[in-house]
Tab-separated table of C-alpha atoms in Angstrom:
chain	number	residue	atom	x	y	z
A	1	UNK	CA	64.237	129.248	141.282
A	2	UNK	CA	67.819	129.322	140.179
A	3	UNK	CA	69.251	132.477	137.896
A	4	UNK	CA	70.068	129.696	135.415
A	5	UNK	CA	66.479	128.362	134.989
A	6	UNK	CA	65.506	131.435	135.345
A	7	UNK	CA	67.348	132.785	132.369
A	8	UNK	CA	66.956	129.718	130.218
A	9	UNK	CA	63.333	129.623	130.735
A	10	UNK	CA	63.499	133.599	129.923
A	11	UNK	CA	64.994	132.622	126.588
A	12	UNK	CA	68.318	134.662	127.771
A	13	UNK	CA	71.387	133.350	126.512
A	14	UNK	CA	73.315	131.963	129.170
A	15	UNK	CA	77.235	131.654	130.324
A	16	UNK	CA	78.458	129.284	132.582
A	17	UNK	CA	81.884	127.804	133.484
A	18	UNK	CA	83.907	125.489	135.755
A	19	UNK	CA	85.665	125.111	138.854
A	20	UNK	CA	87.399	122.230	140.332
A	21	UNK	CA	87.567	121.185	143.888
A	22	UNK	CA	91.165	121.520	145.306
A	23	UNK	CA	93.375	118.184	145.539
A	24	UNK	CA	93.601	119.391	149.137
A	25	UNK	CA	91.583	120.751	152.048
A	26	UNK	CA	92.004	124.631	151.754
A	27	UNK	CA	89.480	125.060	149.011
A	28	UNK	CA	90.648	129.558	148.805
A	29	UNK	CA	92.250	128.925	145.384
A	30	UNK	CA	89.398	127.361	143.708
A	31	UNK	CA	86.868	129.964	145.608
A	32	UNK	CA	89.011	133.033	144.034
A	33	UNK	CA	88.810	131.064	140.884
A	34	UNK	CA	84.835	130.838	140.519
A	35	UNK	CA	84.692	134.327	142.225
A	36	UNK	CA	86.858	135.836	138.845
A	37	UNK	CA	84.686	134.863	136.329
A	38	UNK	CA	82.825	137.324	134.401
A	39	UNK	CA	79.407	137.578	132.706
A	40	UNK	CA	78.518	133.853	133.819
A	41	UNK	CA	75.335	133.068	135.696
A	42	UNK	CA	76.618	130.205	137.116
A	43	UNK	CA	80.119	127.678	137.988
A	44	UNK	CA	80.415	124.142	137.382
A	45	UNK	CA	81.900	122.021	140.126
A	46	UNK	CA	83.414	119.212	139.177
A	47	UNK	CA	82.636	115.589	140.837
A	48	UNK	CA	86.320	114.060	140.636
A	49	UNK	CA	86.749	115.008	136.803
A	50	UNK	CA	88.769	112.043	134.820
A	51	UNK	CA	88.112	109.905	137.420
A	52	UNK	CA	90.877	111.742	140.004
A	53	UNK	CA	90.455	112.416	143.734
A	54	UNK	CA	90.000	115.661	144.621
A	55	UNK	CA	87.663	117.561	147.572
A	56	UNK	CA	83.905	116.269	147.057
A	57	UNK	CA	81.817	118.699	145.186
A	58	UNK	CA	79.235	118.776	147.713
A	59	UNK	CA	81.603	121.191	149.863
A	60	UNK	CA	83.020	123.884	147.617
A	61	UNK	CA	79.673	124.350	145.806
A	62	UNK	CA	78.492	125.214	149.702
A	63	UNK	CA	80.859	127.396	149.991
A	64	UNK	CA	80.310	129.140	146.610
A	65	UNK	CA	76.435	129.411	147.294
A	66	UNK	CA	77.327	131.543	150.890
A	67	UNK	CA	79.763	133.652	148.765
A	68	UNK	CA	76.838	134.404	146.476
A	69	UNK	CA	78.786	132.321	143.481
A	70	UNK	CA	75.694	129.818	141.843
A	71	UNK	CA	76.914	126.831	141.838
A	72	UNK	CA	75.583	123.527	138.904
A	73	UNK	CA	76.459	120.733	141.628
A	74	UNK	CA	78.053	117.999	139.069
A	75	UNK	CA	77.749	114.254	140.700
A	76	UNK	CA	78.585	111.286	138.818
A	77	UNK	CA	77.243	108.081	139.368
A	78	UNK	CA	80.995	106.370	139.765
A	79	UNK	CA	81.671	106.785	143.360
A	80	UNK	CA	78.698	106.465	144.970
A	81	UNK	CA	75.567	103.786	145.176
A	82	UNK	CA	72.144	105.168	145.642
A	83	UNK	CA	72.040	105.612	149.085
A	84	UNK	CA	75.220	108.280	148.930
A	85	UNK	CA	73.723	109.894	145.988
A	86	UNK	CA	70.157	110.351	147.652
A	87	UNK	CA	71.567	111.535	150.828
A	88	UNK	CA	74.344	114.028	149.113
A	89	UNK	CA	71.345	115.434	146.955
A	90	UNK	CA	69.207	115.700	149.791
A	91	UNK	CA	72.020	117.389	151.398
A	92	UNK	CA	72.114	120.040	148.874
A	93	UNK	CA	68.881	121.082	148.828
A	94	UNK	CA	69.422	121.813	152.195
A	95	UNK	CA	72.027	124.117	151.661
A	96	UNK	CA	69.743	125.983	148.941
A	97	UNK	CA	71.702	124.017	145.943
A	98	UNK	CA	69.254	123.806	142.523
A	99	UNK	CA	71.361	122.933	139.847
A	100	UNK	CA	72.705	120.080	139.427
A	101	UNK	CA	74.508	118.165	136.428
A	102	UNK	CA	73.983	114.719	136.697
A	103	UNK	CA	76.470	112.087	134.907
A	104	UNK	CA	77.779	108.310	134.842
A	105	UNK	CA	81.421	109.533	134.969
A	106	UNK	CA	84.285	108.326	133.755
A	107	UNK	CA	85.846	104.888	134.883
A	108	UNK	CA	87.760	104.792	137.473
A	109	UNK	CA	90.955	102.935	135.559
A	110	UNK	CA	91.380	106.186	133.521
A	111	UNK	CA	92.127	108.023	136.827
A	112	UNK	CA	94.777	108.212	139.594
A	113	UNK	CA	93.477	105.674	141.662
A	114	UNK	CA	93.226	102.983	138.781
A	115	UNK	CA	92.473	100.177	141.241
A	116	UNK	CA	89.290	101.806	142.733
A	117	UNK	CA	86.347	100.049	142.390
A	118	UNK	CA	83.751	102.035	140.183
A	119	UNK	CA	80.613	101.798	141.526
A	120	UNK	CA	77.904	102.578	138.910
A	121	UNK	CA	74.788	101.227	140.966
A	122	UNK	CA	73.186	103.717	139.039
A	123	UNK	CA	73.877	104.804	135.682
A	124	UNK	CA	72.872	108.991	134.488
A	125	UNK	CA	69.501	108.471	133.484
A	126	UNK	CA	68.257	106.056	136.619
A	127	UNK	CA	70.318	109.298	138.965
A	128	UNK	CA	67.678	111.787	136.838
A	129	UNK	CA	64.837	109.332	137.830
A	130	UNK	CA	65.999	109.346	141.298
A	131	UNK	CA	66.040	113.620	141.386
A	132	UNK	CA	62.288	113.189	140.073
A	133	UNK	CA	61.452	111.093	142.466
A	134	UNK	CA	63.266	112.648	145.426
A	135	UNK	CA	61.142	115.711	144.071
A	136	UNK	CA	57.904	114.031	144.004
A	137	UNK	CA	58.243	113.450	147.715
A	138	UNK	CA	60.299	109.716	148.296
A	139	UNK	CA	63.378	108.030	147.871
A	140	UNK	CA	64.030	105.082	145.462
A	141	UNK	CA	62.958	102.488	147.552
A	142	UNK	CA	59.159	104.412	147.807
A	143	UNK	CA	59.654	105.958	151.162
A	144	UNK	CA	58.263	109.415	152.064
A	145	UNK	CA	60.129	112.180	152.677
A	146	UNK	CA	59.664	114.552	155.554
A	147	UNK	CA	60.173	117.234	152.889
A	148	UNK	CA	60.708	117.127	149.500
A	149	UNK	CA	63.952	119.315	147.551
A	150	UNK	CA	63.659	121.577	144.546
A	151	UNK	CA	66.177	120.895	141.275
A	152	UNK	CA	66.689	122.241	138.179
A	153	UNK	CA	68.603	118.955	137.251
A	154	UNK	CA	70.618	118.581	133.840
A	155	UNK	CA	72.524	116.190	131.883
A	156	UNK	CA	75.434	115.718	129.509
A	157	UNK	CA	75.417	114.949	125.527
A	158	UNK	CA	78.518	114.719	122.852
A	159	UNK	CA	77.388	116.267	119.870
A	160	UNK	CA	80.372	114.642	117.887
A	161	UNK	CA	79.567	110.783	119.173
A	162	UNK	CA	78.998	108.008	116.799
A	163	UNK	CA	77.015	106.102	116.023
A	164	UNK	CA	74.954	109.621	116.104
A	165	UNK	CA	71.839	107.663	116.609
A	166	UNK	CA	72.652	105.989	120.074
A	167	UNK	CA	73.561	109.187	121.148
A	168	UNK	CA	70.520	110.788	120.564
A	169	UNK	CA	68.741	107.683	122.131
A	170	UNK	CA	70.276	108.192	125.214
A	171	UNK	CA	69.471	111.893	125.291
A	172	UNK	CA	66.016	111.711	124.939
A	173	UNK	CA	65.723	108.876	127.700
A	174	UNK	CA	67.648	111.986	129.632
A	175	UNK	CA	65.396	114.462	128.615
A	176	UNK	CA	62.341	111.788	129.524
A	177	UNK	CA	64.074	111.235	132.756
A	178	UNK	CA	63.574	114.973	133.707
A	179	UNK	CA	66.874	116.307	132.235
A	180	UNK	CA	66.095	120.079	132.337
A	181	UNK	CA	68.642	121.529	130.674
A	182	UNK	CA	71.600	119.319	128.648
A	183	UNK	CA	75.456	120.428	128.655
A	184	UNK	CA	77.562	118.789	125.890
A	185	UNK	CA	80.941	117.764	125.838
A	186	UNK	CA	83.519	120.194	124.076
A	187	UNK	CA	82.664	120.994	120.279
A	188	UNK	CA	84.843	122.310	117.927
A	189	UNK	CA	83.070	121.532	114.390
A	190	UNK	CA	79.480	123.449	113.746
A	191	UNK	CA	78.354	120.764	111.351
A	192	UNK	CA	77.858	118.342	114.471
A	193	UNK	CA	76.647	121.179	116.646
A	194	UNK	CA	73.969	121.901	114.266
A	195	UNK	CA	72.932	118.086	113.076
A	196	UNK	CA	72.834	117.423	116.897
A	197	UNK	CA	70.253	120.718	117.381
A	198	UNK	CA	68.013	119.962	114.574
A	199	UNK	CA	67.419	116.468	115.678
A	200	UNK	CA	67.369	117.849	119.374
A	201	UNK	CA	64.695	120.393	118.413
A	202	UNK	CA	62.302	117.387	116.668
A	203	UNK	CA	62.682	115.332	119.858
A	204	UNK	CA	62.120	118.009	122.883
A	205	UNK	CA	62.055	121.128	124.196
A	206	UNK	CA	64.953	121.142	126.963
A	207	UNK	CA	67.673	124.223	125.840
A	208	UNK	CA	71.126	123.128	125.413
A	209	UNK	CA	74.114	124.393	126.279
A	210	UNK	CA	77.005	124.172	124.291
A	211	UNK	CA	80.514	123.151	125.693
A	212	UNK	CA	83.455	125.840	124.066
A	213	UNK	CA	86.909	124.772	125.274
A	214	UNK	CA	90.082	126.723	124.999
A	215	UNK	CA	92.444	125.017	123.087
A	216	UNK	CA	96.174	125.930	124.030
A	217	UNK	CA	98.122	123.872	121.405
A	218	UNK	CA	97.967	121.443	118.587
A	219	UNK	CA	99.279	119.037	121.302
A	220	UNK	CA	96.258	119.477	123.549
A	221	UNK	CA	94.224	118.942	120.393
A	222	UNK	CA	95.554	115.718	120.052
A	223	UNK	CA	95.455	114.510	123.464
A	224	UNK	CA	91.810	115.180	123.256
A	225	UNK	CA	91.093	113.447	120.010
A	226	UNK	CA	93.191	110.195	121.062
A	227	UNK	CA	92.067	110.278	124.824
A	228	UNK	CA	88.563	112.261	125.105
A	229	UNK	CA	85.307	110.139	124.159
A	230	UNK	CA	82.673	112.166	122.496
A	231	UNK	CA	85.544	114.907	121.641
A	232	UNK	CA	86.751	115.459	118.025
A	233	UNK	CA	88.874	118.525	116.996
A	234	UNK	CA	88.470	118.791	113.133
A	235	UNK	CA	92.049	118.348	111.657
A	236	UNK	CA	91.686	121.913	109.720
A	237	UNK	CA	91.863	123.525	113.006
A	238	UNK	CA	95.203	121.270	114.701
A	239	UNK	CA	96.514	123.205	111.379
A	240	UNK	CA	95.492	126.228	112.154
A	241	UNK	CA	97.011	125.602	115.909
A	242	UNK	CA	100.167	124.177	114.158
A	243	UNK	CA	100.712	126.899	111.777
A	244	UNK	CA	100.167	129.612	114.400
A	245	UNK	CA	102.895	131.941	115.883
A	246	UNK	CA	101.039	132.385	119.320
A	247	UNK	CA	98.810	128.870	119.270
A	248	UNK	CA	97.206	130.451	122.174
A	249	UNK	CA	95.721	133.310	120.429
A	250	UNK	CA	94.653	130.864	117.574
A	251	UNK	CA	92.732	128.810	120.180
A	252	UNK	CA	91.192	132.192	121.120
A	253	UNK	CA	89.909	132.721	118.069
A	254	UNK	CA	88.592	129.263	117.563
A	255	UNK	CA	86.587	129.260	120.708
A	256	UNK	CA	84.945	133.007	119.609
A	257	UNK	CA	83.867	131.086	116.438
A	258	UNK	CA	82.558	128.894	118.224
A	259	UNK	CA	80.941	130.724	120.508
A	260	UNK	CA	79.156	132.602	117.508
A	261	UNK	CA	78.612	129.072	116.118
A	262	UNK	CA	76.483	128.464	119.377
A	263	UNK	CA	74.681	132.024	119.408
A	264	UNK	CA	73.256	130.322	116.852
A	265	UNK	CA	71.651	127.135	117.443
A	266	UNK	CA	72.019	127.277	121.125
A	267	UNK	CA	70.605	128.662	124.143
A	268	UNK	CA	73.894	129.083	126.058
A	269	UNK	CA	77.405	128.053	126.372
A	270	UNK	CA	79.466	126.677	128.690
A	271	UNK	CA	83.411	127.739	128.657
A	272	UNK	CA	86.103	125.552	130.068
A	273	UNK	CA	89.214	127.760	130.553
A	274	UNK	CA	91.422	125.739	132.646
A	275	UNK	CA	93.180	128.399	133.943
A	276	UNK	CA	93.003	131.220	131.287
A	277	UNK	CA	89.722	132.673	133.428
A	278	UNK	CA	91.323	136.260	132.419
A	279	UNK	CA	90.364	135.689	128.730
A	280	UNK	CA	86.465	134.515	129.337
A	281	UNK	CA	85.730	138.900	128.128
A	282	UNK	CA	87.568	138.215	125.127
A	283	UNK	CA	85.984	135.080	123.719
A	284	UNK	CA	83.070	136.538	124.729
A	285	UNK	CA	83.570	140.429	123.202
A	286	UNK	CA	82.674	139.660	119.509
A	287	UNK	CA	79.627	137.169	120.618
């Protein structure tokens, strides 16, 4: 069993945070990078985030599990049919790889390589039916395994999605589908990180983990509101950003909230730094 499911099903508040793969074959940086972070049980790898190439994720989270880093194994269902995605799960398992954050991903058009064909043979909830199954002892077309992997397999949600229903539709056909654990998407507003728990908590029992990202700038709060699906940063805090001397130390301050926003309705967090690993301690310290 994983230190995250073991924590979660502890009732421990947990931390974890995010690497991704080098654009490149010497994967040293990103190693150093998942090695620095503090107080986190375990690191996000990234499965060619926003749709650009980089190293597969199947490699560096390897590499992280024989440096003693835990890795969540992220795959998305763009790039690869269900043949690639049973044989790079089975694959990880083999390696000793548990966790695993399963997700459609987003189209390939929005990436650097806008004239790759997505795949999407499966879409997230049909890849958490295929983890079951691989589980249970066969593959998706009913064949028996010669030994069956271990998972602790979760999924994504976006708190700040309309129509609000839909969303919640498609989480609990996640959480039906054997989601263990759900991530969400960035969320900067506690109103939609406590409507989304309250109707969470009448549906299931799976613990969420809520997504706190760093903002740097008003400009970066922009780009995510015009570009990011599922992400909305409430205009009262592009003010705050705006009016701010050192809009870095604002965003600081907005993720703590948030993270004390989370302490509260959630059962962990998960902090994207991009870059800024040095300050995890600090949006942490008043948690």
């Amino acid at each position: 069993m994983s230190h995250l499911q073991q924590q979660l099903e502890a009732n421990q508040f947990v931390i974890t945070a995010e690497v991704a793969p080098p654009k490149g074959c010497n994967p040293n940086d990103a190693l150093a990078t998942a090695s620095s972070f503090e107080l986190v049980t375990a690191v996000n790898v990234t499965d060619n985030q926003g749709a650009n190439m980089r190293m597969t994720p199947l490699i560096l989270a390897a590499l992280m599990h024989q440096q003693g880093i835990e890795p969540i194994l992220q795959l998305t269902c763009r790039d690869r049919n269900r043949l690639a995605l049973q044989s790079d799960l089975l694959g990880a398992a083999a390696i000793g790889i548990e966790n695993l954050l399963l997700l459609s991903g987003d189209h390939a058009r929005f990436g650097d390589h806008p004239e790759a064909r997505s795949v999407f043979d499966l879409d997230s909830v049909q890849l958490l039916q295929a983890v079951t199954g691989l589980e249970q002892g066969h593959d998706l077309a009913g064949k028996k395994l010669s030994a069956a992997p271990a998972f602790f397999p979760g999924a994504a949600v976006s708190p700040a999605s309309e129509p609000f229903e839909l969303m919640m539709q498609k989480c609990i056909k996640k959480a039906a589908a054997g989601a263990r654990f759900f991530q969400t998407q960035a969320v900067f507003d506690e109103g939609h990180l406590e409507r989304f728990m309250n109707a969470a908590q009448a549906e299931f029992d799976t613990p969420v983990i809520a997504g706190i990202l760093l903002l740097k700038s008003s400009r970066m709060a922009h780009f995510l509101n015009d570009n990011i699906p599922g992400v909305m940063v409430p205009q009262e805090l592009i003010t705050r950003l705006e009016n701010s001397e050192d809009p870095l130390a604002e965003g600081l301050c907005i993720a703590r909230e948030m993270v004390v926003s989370a302490r509260n309705h959630c059962q962990g967090v998960h902090l994207m730094t991009l870059g800024r690993e040095d300050l995890i301690p600090e949006i942490l310290a008043v948690s």
